Coordinates of C-alpha atoms in Angstrom, one line a residue:
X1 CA 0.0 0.0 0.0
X2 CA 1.2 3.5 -0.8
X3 CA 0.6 6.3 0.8
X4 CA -0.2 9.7 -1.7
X5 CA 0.0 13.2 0.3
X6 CA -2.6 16.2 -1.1
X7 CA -1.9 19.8 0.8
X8 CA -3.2 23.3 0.0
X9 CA 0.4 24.3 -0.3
X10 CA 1.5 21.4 -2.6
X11 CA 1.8 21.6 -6.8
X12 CA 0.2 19.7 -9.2
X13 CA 3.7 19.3 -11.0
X14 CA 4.9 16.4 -12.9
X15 CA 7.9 17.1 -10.8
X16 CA 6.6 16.5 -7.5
X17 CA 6.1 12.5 -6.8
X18 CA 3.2 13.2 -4.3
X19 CA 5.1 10.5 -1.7
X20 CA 5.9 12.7 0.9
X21 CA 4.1 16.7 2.5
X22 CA 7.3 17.9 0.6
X23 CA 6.4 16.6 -2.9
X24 CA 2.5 16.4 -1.9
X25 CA 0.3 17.6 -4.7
X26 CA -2.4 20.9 -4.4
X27 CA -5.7 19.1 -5.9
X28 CA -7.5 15.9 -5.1
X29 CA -8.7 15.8 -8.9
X30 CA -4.9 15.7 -9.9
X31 CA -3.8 13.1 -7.1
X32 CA -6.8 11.0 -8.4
X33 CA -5.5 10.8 -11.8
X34 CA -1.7 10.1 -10.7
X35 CA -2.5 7.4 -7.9
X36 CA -2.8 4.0 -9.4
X37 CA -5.8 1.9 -9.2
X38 CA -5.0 -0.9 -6.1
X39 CA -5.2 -0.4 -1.8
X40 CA -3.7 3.2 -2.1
X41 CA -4.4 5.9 0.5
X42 CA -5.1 9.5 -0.9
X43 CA -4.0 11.4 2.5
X44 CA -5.2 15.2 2.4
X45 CA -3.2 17.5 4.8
X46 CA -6.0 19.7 7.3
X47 CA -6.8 23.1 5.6
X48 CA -9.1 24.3 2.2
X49 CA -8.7 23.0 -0.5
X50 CA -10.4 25.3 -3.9
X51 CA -11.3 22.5 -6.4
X52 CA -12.1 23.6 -10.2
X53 CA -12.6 20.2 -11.7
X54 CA -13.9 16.7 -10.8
X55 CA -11.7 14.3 -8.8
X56 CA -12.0 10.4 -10.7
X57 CA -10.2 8.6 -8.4
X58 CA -10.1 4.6 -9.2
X59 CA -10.6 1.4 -7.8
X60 CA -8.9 0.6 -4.4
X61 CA -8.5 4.0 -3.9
X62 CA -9.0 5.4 0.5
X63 CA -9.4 9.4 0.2
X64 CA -8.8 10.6 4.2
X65 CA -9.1 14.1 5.5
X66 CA -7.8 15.2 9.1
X67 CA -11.5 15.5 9.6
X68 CA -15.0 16.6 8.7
X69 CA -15.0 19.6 11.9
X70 CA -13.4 21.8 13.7
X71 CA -10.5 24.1 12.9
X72 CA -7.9 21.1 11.2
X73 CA -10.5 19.9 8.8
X74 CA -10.1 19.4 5.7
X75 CA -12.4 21.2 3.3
X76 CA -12.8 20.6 -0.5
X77 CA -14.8 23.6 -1.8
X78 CA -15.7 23.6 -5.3
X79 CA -14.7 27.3 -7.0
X80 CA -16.9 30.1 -7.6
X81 CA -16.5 29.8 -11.1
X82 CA -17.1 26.0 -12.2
X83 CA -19.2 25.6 -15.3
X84 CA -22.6 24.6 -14.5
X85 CA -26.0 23.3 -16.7
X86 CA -28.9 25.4 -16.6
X87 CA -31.1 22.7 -15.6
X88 CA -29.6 20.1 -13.1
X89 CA -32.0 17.5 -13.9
X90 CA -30.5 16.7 -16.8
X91 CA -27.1 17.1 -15.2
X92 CA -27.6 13.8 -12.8
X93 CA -25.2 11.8 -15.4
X94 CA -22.9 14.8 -16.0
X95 CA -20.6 13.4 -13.6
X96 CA -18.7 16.7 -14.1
X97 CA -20.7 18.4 -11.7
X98 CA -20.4 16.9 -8.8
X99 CA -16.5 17.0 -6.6
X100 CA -16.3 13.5 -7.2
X101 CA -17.1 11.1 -9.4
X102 CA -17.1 7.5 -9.2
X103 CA -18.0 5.4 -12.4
X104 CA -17.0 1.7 -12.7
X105 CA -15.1 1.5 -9.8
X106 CA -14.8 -1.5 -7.2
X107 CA -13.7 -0.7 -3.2
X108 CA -13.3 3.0 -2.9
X109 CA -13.7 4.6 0.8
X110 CA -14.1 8.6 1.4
X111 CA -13.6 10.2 4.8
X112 CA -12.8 12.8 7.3
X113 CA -13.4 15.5 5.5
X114 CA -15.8 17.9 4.1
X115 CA -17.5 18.4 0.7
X116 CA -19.1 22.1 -0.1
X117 CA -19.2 24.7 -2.1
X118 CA -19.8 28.5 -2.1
X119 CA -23.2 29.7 -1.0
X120 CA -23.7 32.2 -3.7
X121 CA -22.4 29.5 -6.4
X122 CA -23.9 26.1 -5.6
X123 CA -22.6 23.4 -7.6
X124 CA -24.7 20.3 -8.5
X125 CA -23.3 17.9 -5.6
X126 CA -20.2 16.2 -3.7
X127 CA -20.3 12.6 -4.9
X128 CA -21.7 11.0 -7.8
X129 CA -21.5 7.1 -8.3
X130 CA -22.5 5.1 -11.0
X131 CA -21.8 1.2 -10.7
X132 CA -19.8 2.2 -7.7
X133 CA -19.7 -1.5 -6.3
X134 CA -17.7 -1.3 -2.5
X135 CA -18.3 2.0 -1.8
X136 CA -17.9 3.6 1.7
X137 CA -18.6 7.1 2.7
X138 CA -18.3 7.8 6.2
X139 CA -17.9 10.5 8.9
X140 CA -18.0 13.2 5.7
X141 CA -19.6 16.9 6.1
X142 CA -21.7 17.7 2.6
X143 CA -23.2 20.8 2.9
X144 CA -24.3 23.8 0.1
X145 CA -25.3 21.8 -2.6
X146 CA -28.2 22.8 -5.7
X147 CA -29.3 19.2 -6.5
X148 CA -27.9 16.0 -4.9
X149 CA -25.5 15.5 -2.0
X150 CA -24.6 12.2 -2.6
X151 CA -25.8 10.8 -6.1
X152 CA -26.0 7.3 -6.2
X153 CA -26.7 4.7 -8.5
X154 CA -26.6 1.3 -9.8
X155 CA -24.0 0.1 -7.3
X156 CA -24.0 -2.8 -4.8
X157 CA -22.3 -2.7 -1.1
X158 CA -22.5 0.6 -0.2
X159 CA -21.6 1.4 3.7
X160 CA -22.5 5.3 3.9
X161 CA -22.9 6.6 8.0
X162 CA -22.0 9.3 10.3
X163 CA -22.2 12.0 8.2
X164 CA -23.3 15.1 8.5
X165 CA -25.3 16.2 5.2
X166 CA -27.2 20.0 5.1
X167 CA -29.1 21.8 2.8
X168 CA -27.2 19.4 -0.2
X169 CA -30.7 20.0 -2.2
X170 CA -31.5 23.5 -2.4
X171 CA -33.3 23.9 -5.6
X172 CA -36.2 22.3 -7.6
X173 CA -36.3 22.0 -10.8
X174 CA -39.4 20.6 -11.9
X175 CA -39.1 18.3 -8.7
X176 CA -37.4 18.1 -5.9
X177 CA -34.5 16.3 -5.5
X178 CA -33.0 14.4 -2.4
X179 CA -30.2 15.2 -0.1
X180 CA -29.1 11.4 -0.5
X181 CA -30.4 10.6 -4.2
X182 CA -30.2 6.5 -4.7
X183 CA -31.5 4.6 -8.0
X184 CA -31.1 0.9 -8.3
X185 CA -28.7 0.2 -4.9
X186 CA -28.3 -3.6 -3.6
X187 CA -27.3 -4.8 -0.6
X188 CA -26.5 -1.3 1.1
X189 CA -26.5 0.0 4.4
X190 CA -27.1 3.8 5.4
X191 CA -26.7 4.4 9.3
X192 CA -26.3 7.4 11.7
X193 CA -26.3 9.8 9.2
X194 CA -27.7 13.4 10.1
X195 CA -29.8 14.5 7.3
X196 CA -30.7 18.9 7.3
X197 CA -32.9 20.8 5.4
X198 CA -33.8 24.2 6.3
X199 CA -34.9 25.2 2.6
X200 CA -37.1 22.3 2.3
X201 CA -37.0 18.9 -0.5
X202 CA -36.0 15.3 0.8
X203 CA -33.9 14.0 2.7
X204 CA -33.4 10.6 0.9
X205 CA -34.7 10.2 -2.4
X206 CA -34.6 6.6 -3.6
X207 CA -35.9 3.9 -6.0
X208 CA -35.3 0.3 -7.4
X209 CA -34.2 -1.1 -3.5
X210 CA -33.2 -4.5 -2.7
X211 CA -31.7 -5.6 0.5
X212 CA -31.2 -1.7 1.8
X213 CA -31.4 -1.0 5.5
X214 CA -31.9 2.7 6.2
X215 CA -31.4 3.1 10.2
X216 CA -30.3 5.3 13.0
X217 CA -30.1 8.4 11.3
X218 CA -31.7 12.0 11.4
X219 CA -34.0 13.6 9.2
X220 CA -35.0 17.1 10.4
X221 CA -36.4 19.0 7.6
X222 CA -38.1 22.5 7.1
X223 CA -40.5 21.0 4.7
X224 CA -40.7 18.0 2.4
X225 CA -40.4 14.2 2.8
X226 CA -38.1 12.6 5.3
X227 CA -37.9 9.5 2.7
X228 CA -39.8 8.6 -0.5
X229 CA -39.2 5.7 -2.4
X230 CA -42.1 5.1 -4.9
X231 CA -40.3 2.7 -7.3
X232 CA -41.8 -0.3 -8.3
X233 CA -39.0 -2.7 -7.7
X234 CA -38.4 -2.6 -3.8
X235 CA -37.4 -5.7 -2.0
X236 CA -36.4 -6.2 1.2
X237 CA -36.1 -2.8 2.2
X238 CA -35.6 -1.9 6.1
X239 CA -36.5 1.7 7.2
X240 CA -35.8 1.3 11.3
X241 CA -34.6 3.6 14.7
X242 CA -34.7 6.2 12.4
X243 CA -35.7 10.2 13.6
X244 CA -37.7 12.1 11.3
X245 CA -39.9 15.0 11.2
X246 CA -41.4 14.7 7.7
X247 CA -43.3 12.2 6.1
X248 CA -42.2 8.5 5.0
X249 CA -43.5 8.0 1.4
X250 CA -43.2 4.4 -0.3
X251 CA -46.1 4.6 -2.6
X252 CA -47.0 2.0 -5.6
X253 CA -50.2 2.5 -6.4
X254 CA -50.4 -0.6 -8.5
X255 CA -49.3 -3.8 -6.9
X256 CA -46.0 -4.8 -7.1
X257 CA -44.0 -8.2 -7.8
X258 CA -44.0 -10.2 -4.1
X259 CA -40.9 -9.6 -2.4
X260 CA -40.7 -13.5 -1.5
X261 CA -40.4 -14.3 -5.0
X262 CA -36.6 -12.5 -4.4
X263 CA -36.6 -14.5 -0.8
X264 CA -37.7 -11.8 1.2
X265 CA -40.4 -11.0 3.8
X266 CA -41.6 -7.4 3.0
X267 CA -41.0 -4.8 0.3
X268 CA -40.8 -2.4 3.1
X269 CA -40.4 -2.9 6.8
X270 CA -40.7 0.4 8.6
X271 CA -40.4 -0.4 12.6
X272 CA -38.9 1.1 15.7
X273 CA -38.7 5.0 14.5
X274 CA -39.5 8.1 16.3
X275 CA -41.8 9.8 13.4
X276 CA -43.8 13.4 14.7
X277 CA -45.4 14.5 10.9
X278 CA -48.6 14.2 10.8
X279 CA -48.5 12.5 7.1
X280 CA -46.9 10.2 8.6
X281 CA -46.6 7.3 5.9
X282 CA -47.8 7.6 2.6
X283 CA -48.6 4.4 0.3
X284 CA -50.1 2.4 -0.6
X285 CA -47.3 -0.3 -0.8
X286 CA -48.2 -4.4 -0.7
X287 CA -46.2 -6.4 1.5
X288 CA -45.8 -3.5 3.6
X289 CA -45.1 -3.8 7.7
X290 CA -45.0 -1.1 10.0
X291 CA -44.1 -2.0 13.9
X292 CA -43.4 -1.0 16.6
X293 CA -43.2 3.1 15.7
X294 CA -43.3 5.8 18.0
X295 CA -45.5 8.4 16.7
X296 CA -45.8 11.7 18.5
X297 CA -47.6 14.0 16.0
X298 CA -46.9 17.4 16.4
X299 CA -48.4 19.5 13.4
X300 CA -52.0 19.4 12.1
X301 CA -53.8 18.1 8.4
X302 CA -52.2 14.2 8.3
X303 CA -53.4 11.2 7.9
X304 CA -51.3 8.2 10.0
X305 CA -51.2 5.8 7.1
X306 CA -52.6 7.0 3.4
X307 CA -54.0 4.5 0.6
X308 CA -53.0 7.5 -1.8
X309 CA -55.1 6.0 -5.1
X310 CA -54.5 2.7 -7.2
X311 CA -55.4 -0.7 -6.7
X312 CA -53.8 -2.5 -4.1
X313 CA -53.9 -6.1 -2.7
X314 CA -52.1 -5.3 0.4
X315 CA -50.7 -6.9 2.1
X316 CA -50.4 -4.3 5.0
X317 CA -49.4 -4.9 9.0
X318 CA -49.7 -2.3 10.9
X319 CA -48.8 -3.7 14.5
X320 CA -47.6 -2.6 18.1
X321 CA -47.0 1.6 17.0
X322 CA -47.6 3.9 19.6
X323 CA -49.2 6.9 18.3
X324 CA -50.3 9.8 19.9
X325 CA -52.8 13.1 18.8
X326 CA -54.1 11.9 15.2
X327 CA -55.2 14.6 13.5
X328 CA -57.3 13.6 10.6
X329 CA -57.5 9.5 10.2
X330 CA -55.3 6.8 11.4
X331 CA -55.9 5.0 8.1
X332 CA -57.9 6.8 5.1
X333 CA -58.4 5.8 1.7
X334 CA -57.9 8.2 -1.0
X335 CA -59.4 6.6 -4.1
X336 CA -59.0 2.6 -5.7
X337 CA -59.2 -0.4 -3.7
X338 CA -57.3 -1.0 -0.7
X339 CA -57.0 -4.9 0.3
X340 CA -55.9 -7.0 3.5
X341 CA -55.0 -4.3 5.6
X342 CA -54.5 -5.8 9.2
X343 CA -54.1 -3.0 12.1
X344 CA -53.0 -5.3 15.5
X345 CA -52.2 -4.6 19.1
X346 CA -51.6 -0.4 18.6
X347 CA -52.1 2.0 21.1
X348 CA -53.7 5.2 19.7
X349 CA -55.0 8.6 20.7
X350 CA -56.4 11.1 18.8
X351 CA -56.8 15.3 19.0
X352 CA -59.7 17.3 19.2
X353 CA -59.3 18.0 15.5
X354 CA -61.9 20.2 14.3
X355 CA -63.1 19.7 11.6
X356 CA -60.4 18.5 10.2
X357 CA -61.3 15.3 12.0
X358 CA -62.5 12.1 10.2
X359 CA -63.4 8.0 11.3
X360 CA -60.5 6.2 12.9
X361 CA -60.7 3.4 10.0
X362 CA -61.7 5.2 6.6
X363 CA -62.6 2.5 4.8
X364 CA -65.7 3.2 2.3
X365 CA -68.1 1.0 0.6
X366 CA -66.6 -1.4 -2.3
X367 CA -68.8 -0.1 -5.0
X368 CA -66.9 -2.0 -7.8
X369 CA -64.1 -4.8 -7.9
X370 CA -61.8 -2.1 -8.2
X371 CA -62.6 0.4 -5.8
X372 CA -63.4 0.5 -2.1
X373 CA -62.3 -1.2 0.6
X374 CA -61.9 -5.0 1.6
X375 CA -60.7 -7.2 4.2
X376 CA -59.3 -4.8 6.5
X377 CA -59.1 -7.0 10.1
X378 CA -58.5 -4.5 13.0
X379 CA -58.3 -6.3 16.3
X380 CA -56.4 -5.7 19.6
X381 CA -56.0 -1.6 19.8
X382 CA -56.5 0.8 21.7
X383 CA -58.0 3.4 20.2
X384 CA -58.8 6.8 22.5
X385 CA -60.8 10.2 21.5
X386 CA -61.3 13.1 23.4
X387 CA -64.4 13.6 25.3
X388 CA -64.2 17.0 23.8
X389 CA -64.6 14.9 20.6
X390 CA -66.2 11.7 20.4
X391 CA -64.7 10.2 16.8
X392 CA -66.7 7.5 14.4
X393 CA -64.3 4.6 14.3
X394 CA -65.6 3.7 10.5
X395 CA -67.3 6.2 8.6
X396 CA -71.0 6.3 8.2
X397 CA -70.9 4.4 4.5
X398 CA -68.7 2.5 6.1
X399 CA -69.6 -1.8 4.5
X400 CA -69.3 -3.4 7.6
X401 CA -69.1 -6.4 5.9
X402 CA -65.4 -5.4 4.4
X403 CA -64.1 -4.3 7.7
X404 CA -63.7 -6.7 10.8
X405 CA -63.0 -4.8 13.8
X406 CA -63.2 -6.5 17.3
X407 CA -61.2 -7.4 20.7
X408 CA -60.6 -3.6 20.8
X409 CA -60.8 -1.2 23.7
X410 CA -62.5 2.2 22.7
X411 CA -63.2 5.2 24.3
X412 CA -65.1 8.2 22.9
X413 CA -66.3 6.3 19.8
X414 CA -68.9 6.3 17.9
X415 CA -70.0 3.4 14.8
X416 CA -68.2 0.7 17.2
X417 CA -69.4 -2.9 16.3
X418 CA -70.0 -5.4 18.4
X419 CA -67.1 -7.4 20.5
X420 CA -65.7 -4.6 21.6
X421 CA -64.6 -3.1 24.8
X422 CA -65.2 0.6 26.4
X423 CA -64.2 0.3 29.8
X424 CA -60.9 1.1 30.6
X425 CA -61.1 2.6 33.4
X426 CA -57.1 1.1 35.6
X427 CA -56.2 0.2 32.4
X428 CA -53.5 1.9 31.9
X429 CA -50.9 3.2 33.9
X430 CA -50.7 7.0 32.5
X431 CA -47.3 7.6 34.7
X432 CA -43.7 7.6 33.7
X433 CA -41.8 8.8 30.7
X434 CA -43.9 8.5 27.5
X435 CA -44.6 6.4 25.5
X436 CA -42.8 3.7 27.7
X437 CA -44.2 2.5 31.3
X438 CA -47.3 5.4 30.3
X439 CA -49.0 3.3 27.9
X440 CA -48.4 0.2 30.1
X441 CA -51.3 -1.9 31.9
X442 CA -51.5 -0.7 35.2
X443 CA -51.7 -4.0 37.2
X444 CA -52.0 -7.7 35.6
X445 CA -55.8 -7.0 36.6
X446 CA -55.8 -4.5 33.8
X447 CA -58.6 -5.0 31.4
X448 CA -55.5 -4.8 28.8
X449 CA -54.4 -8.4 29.9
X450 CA -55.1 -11.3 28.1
X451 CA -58.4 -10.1 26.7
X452 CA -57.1 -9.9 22.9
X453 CA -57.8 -12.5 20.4
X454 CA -55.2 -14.7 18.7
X455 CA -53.8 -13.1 15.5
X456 CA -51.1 -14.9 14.4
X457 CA -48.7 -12.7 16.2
X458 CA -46.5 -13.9 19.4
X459 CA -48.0 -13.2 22.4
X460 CA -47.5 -14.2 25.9
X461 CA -49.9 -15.5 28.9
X462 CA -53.4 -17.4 28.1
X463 CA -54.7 -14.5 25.6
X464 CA -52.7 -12.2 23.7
X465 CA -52.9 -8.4 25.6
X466 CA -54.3 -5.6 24.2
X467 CA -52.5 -2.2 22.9
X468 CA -48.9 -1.9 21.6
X469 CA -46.5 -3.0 24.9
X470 CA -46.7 -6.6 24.5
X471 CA -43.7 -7.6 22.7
X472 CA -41.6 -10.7 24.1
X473 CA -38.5 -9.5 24.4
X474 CA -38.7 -6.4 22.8
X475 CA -40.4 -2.7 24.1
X476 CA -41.9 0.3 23.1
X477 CA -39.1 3.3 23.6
X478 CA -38.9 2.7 27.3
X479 CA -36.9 6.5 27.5
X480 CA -38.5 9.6 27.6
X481 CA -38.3 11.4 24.0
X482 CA -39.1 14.9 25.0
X483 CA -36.7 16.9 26.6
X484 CA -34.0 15.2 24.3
X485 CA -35.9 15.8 20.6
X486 CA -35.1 19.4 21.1
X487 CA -31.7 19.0 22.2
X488 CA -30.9 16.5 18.7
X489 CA -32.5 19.2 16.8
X490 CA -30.6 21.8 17.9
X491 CA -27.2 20.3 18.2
X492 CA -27.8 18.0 14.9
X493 CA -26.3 14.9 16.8
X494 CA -26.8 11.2 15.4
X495 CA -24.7 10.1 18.8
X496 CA -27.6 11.2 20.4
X497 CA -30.2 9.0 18.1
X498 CA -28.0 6.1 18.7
X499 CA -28.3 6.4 22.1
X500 CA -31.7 6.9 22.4
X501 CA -33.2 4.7 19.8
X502 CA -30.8 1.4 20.7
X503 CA -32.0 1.3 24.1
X504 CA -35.4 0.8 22.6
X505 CA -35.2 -3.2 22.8
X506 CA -34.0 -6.2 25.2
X507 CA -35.8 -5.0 28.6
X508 CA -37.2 -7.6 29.0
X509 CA -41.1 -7.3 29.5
X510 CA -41.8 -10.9 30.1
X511 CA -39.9 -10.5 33.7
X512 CA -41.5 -7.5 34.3
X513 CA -45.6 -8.5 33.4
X514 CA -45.5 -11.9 35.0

C-alpha cells in the first residue's frame, strides 16, 4: 500500500512524486489521476482546498481528510467559477458536476473531511456514483449543494454513515430532489447519518431497493419528505430507529412483484422509529409492515397511514406503534381499492381536530371490484378520542361487511361494532416517561391483559394483551423522548439518536408482566 499526500500548499507538478508533504500535490482531482488503481491511500493534509474540476479517483483508492469539523478539517470547496448546466435534472449523469465522481469502480472509501461549495455559487453535488460497487462514505460533512448530495446509483455494497449532510438540495427544478439521491442500490446500508434541510426537498430520495437497510439516522427537515421511495422494484427494504420530522412515502399505487419471489419477507419494513409528521406514511405499498413506531404527532392536516389511489392487494401490517394526537384519520383511503390491511395490538389517541377530524378506519363501501375497501381486520388496539370529541371509528358508508374490527378497547367512539370493549377505566398506567411505562397496563388485573384475540402474532400469557407493549423481548421506547428531541435538533447529533433509539429493545417485559 502506498501512501499519496494532497496539501493546500503542494503543486500539481509532474515534478513532484506526491510520496511525501514535501512533494505532496495541491488538488484531489490531480492526485486522483496520478494514484494507481489498487489499496492506495489519498492522504489530504487539514486546511481548504479550492477544487475547479472533478476528482475520478479509481478502484482501491481510500481518500482521508484530518477530519470533517473543527479548525484542522479538511475542506474541498468547489470554486466560484465552475461551469454549471442550466437545468440540473439533466445534469444527474454529467458526472462533471459533482466534486467526485465514481464510475465503474470496485472498493473505494471517502472520509474525514468535508465536501461544499460556495453559498452564492452552488454546484450540483459532492459525490456521484455510478456502478460504484464497495463504496464507503463515512464521517464526511456535505453541505451547500443545488441538486444531490450524494448521487448514487446502480451500485451494490454501499456502507454510507456518520455524516453530516445539510441543505445538499437547495433547488427544484421541476421536482425536488434528495439530499441522498439512490437509484437501483443492492445490498446497502445507510446508518447514523444526520440528514438537514432548512430550505425544504427530501432528505433521501430513492428507488429500485433490494436488500437496503436505512437506520439510526436524522431527518429534520423545514418541509418536504423525510424519505420517499415510490419505485416499483423494492425488496427487502428496512427503514428502522430512524428520527424524522417529515413524512415516510413508499407509494405504488399498482401492486408490485411479491418480495418472496426474491426471498424476502416485505417490500418495506418500517419499525422502531420516532416519526412526529402528521403524514406520517404515505402508500399504498403491498407487503408493507410497520411495527413497533413511535408516533408523537406534532403539526396538524395528516393522515397516519394513506391509501394514496390505485389498486392495491395489500398486504399491509400495521402492529404494536404507539401513536399519539391523530389529526385527521389513522388510516384513510384516498381513491381505488385498498385490500388485506391488518391494524393489530396499537395503542392510539387522537386530538380534538376540528373539523379537520375524520373515522378512525376510513374504509368506504366497495362499490366495484376495483374500488373500495376489503378485508381490512382491526383487532387488539387501543383506540382513545377526546371527550371533547367523540370520533366514528368507520365512517357512516362505512360496509361493515369489508371491515372486521373487534377485541378492541374504545373510548369516545362512535359506529363501534360489536365485541368490543369501552371500559378502561385502571387500564393503563398513564405515569412515567412516555410512550414507555405510560401506555403500560396498570396492574395484571388490567382489562388490557389477556383479553385480545389470537392473531397470528406472538404473544405471551393465556390470551394475547391488548395495545402496543406486548412484545416478548422487545419494548416500546422505554426513555423519555421529549426533553432530548429538542436537544438533537438543535445540536444535529446522530450520537444522540444512537443512544436513544438502541436502548429501545431487550428489557425484558416478560420478567416485568409476569
Amino acid at each position: 500500500m502506498t501512501t499519496y499526500y494532497v496539501s493546500p500548499t503542494g503543486a500539481d507538478s509532474a515534478d513532484r512524486d506526491g510520496l511525501s508533504a514535501q512533494t505532496a500535490w495541491q488538488s484531489l482531482a490531480y492526485a486522483s489521476d496520478r494514484t494507481p488503481a489498487g489499496d492506495h491511500t489519498i492522504q489530504l493534509s487539514a486546511g481548504t482546498f479550492v477544487a475547479t474540476e472533478t476528482a475520478r479517483p479509481k478502484s482501491g483508492i481510500t481518500i482521508v481528510g484530518a477530519g470533517h469539523e473543527g479548525e484542522t478539517q479538511t475542506k474541498i470547496v468547489a470554486s466560484a467559477d465552475w461551469p454549471l448546466s442550466a437545468d440540473p435534472t439533466s445534469a444527474t449523469r454529467i458526472d462533471s458536476e459533482y466534486l467526485i465522481a465514481l464510475k465503474a469502480v470496485q472498493d473505494v472509501t471517502i472520509r474525514d473531511l468535508t465536501l461544499t461549495s460556495e453559498p452564492s455559487h452552488h454546484i450540483t453535488g459532492a459525490v456521484h456514483a455510478e456502478r460504484a460497487n464497495g463504496l464507503t462514505v463515512h464521517h464526511v460533512t456535505v453541505q451547500d449543494f443545488r441538486w444531490a448530495g450524494l448521487d448514487l446509483s446502480l451500485s451494490e455494497r454501499l456502507l454510507v454513515h456518520n455524516n453530516h449532510i445539510e441543505n445538499a438540495s437547495t433547488e427544484k427544478h421541476g421536482f425536488p430532489n434528495g439530499l441522498i439521491r439512490t437509484r437501483f442500490l443492492k445490498h446497502s446500508e445507510f446508518h447514523h447519518n444526520t440528514v438537514v434541510s432548512t430550505t425544504g426537498g427530501y432528505g433521501y430520495k430513492g428507488g429500485g431497493h433490494e436488500n437496503v437497510r436505512i437506520h439510526h439516522n436524522t431527518f429534520d427537515l423545514a418541509s418536504g419528505f423525510a424519505i420517499e421511495s415510490a419505485h416499483k422494484n423494492e425488496f427487502g427494504v428496512e427503514i428502522d430507529h430512524n428520527w424524522a420530522n417529515a413524512t415516510i412515502s413508499i407509494p405504488k399505487g399498482r401492486q408490485s412483484a411479491d418480495p418472496s419471489d426474491r426471498g424476502y419477507d416485505y417490500t418495506f419494513w418500517i419499525h422502531h422509529n420516532f416519526l412526529t409528521d402528521s403524514y406520517t406514511i404515505e402508500g399504498p405499498r403491498n407487503h408493507l409492515r410497520v411495527s413497533h413506531n413511535y408516533v408523537r404527532i406534532a403539526d396538524t392536516g395528516g393522515r397516519v397511514y394513506t391509501h394514496h389511489g390505485g389498486v392495491n392487494y395489500g398486504p399491509v401490517w400495521i402492529h404494536h406503534n404507539v401513536v399519539e394526537n391523530v389529526d385527521r384519520n389513522l388510516i384513510w383511503m384516498n381513491q381505488g381499492l385498498a385490500e388485506n390491511i391488518f391494524v393489530f395490538n396499537n395503542t392510539v389517541t387522537f386530538a380534538n381536530a376540528g373539523d379537520r377530524a375524520g373515522a378512525i378506519l376510513s374504509a368506504p363501501n366497495r362499490e366495484t371490484p376495483d374500488q373500495g375497501a376489503n378485508r381490512w381486520i382491526a383487532k387488539n388496539n387501543i383506540f382513545l378520542a377526546p371527550k371533547s370529541q367523540p370520533r366514528n371509528l368507520l365512517p357512516n358508508n362505512s360496509a361493515a361487511r369489508n371491515v372486521d374490527v373487534t377485541h378492541n378497547i374504545v373510548q369516545n367512539l362512535k359506529n363501534v361494532p360489536e365485541n368490543n370493549f369501552d371500559d378502561i377505566s385502571g387500564g393503563l398506567l398513564q405515569s412515567g416517561n412516555q410512550p414507555w411505562p405510560f401506555y403500560a397496563p396498570a396492574s395484571e388485573a388490567s382489562p388490557l391483559v389477556d383479553s385480545g384475540t389470537d392473531v397470528g402474532l406472538s404473544f405471551l400469557g393465556e390470551a394475547p394483551d391488548i395495545g402496543a407493549y406486548e412484545l416478548g423481548e422487545e419494548a416500546v421506547f422505554p426513555v423519555s423522548f421529549t426533553t432530548a428531541k429538542k436537544e438533537l435538533f438543535q445540536n444535529h447529533s446522530s450520537v444522540l439518536v444512537s443512544m436513544l433509539l438502541l436502548s429501545m429493545v431487550s428489557i425484558g417485559w416478560a420478567k416485568l408482566k409476569r
